PDB file of C-alpha atoms in Angstrom:
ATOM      1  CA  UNK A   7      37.242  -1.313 -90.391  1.00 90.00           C
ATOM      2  CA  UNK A   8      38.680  -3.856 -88.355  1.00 92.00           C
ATOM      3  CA  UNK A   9      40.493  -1.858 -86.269  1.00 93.00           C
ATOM      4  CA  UNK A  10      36.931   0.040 -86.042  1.00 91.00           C
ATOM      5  CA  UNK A  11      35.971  -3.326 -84.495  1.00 94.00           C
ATOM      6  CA  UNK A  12      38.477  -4.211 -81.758  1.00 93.00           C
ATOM      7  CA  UNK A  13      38.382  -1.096 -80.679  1.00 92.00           C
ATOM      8  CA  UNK A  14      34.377  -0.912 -79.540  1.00 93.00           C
ATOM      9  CA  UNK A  15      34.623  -4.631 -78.432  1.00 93.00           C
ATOM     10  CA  UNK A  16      37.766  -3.200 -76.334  1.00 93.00           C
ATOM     11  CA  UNK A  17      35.214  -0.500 -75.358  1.00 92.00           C
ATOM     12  CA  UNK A  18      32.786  -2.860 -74.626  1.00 92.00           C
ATOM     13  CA  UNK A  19      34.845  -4.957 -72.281  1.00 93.00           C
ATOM     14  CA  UNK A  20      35.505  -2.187 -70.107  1.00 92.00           C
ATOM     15  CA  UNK A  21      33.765   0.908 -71.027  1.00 91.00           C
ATOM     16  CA  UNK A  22      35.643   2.838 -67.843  1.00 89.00           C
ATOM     17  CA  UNK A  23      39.417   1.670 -68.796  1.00 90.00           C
ATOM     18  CA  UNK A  24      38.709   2.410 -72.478  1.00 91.00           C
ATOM     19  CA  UNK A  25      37.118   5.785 -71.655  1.00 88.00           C
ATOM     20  CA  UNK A  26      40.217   6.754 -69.018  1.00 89.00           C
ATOM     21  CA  UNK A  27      42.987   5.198 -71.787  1.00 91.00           C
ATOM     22  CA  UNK A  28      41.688   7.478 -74.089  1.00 88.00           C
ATOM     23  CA  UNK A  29      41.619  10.936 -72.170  1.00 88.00           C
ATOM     24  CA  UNK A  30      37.784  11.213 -71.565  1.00 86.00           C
ATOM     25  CA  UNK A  31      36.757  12.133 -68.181  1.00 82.00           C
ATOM     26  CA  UNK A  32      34.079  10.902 -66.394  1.00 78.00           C
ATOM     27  CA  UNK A  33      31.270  12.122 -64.646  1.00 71.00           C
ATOM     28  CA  UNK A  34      32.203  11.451 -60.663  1.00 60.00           C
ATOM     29  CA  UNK A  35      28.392   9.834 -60.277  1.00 57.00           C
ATOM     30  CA  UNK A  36      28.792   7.269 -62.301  1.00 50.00           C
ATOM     31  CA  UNK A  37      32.251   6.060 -60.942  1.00 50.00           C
ATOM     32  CA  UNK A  38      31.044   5.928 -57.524  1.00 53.00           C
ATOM     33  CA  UNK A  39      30.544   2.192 -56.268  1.00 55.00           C
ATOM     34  CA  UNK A  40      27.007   1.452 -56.024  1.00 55.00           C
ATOM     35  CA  UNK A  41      25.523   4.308 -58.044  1.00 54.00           C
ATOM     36  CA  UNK A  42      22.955   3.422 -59.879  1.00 54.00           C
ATOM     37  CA  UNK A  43      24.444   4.952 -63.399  1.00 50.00           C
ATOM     38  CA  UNK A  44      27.374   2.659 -62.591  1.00 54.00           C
ATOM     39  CA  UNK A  45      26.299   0.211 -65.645  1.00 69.00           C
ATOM     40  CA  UNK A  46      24.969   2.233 -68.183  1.00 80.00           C
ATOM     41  CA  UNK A  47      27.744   3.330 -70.708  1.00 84.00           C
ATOM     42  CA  UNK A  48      26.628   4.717 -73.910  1.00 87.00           C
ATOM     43  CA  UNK A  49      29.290   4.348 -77.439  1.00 89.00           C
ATOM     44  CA  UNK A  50      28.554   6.366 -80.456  1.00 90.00           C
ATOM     45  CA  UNK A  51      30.029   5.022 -83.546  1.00 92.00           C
ATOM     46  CA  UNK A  52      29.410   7.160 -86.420  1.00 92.00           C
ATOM     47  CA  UNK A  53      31.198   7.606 -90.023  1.00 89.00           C
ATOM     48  CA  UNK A  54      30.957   7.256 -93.643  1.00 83.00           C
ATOM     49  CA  UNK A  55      29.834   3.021 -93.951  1.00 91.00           C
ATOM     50  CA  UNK A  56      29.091   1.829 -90.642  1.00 92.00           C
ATOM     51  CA  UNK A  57      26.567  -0.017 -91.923  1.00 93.00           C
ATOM     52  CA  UNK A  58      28.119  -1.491 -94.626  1.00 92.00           C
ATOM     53  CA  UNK A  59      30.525  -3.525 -92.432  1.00 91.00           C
ATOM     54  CA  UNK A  60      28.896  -7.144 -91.117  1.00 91.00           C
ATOM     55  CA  UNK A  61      31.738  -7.074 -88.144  1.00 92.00           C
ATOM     56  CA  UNK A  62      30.185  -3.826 -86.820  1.00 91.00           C
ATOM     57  CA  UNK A  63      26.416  -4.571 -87.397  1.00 91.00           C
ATOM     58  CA  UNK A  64      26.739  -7.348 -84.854  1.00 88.00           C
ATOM     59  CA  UNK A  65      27.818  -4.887 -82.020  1.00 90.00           C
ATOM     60  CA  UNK A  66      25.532  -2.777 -82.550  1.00 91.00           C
ATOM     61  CA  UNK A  67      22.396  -2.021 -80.450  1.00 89.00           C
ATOM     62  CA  UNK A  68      21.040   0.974 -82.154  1.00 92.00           C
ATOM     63  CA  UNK A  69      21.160   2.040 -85.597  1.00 94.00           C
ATOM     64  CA  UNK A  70      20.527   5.454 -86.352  1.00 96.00           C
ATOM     65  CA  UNK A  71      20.522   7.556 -90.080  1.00 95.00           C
ATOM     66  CA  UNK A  72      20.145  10.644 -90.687  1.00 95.00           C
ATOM     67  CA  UNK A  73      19.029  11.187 -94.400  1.00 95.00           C
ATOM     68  CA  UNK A  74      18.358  14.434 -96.440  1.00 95.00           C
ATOM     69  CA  UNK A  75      17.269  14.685-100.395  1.00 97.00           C
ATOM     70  CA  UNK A  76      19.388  15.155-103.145  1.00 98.00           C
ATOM     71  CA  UNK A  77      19.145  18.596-103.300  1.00 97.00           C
ATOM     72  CA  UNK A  78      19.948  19.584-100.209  1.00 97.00           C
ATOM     73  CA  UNK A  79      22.936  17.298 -99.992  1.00 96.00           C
ATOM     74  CA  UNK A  80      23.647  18.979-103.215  1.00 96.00           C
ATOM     75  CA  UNK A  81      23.207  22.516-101.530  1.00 96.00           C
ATOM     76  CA  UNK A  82      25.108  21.349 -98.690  1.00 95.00           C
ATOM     77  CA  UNK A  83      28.156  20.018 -99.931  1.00 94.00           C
ATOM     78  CA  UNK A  84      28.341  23.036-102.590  1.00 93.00           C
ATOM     79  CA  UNK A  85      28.453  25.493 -99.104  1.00 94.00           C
ATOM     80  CA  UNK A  86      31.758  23.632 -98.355  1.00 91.00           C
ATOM     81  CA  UNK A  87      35.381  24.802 -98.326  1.00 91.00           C
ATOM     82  CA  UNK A  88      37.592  21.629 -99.394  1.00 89.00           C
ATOM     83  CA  UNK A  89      41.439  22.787 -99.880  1.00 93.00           C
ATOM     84  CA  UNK A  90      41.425  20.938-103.075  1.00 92.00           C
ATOM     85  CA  UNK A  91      37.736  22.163-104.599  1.00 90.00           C
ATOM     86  CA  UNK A  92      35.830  19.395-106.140  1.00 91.00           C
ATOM     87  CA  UNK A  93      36.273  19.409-109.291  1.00 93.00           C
ATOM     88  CA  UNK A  94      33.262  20.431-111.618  1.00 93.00           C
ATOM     89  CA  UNK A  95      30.445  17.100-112.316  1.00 95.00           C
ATOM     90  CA  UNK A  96      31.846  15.758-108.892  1.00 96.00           C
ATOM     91  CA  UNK A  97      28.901  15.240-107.227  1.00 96.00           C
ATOM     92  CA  UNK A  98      26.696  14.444-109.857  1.00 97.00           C
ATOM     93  CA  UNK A  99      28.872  11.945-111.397  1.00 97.00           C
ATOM     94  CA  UNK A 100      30.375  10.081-108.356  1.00 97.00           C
ATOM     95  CA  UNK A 101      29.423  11.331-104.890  1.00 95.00           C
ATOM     96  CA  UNK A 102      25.795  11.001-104.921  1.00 97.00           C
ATOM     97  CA  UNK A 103      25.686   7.700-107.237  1.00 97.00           C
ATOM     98  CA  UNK A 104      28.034   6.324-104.744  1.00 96.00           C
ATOM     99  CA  UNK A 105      25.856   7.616-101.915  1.00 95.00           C
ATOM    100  CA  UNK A 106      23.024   5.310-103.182  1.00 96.00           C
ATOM    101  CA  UNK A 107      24.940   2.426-104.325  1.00 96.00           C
ATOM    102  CA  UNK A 108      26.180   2.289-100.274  1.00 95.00           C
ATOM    103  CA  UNK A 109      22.591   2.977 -98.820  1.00 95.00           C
ATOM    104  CA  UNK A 110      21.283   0.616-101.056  1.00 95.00           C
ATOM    105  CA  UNK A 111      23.971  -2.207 -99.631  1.00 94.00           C
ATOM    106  CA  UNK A 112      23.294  -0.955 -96.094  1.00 94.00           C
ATOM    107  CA  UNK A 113      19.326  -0.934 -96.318  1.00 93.00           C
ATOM    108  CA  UNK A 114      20.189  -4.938 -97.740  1.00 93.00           C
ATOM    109  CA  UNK A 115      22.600  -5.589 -94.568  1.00 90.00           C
ATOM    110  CA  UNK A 116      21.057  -3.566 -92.095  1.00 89.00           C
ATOM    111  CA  UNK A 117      17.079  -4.039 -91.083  1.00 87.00           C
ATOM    112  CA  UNK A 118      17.013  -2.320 -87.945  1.00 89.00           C
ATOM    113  CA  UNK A 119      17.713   1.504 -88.822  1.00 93.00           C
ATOM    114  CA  UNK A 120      15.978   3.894 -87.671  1.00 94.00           C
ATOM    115  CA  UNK A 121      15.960   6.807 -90.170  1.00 95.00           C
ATOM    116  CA  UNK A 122      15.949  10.466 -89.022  1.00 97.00           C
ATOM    117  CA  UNK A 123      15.155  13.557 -91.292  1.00 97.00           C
ATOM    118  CA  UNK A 124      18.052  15.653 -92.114  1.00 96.00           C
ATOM    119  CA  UNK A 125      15.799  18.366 -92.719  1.00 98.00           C
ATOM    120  CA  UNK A 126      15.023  18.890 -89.231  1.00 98.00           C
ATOM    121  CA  UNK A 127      17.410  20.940 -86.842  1.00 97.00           C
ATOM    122  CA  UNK A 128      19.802  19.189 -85.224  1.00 96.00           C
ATOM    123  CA  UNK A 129      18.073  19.845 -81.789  1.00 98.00           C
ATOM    124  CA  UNK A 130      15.504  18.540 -83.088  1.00 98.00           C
ATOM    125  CA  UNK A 131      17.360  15.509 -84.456  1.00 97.00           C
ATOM    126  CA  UNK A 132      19.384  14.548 -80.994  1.00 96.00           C
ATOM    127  CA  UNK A 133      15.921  14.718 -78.742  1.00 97.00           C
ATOM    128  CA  UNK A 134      14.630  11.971 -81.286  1.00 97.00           C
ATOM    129  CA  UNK A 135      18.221  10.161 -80.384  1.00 96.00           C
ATOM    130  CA  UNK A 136      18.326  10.773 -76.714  1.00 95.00           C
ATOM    131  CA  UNK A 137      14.461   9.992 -76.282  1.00 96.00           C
ATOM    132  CA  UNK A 138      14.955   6.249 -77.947  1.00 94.00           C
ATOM    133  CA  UNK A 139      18.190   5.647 -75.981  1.00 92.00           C
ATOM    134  CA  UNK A 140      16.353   6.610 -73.107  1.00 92.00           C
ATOM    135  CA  UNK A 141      13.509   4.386 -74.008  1.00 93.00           C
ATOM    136  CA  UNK A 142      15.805   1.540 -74.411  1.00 90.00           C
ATOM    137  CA  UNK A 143      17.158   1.821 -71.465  1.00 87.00           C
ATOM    138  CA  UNK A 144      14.514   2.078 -69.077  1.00 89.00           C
ATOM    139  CA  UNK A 145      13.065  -0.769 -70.936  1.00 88.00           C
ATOM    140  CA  UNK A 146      16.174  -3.023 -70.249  1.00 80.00           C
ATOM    141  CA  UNK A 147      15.850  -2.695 -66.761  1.00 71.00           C
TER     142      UNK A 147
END
């Protein structure tokens, strides 16, 4: 997780050397001197405990979650091919008690999420993501 950590503050010292040490083009616009996209740099962290780490809840700006009931995590993760299967009980007995044990600490370290129903198709899902972002910025300015 610390690694995690140094490298979005590296990204956040210089989003356009980070982006260019790591192979990902950008957009000629917004490298132009005195284009008005010149500033606006957008990071997506996402994983498995993001919110569960103090270090990385003071970088962020925006918290997103996308959250979907037991049974259809249950359905989901049952569609899946793992090369070694889950063993039988799996889920039920670790994976989704663990799942709530870890939202539980995140909902305790984390006030600012803004959950997102995993229900919904993911379409659906990124125009509520893009339309906040968007939001946010134009209210920065």
């Amino acid at each position: 997780m610390e690694a995690m950590v140094n490298t979005v503050k590296g990204w956040q010292e210089n989003p356009v050397k980070f982006a260019r040490s790591h192979g990902v083009s950008l957009s000629t616009e917004a490298q132009k001197p005195g284009s008005k996209d010149q500033e606006v740099h957008v990071l997506i962290v996402e994983g498995f405990l993001i919110y569960n780490y103090k270090p990385l809840l003071d970088i962020y700006d925006k918290c997103f979650y996308i959250s979907i009931p037991y049974e259809e995590c249950k359905r989901r993760r049952s569609t899946r091919t793992y090369t070694v299967p889950d063993p039988p009980g799996l889920f039920d007995g670790h994976v989704w008690p663990m799942y709530l044990k870890h939202r539980k600490e995140m909902e305790n370290n984390c006030s600012n999420i803004e959950y997102l129903d995993g229900l919904k198709s993911k379409e659906d899902i990124f125009s509520s993501v893009y339309e906040c972002i968007q939001n946010s910025l134009l209210n920065s300015l």
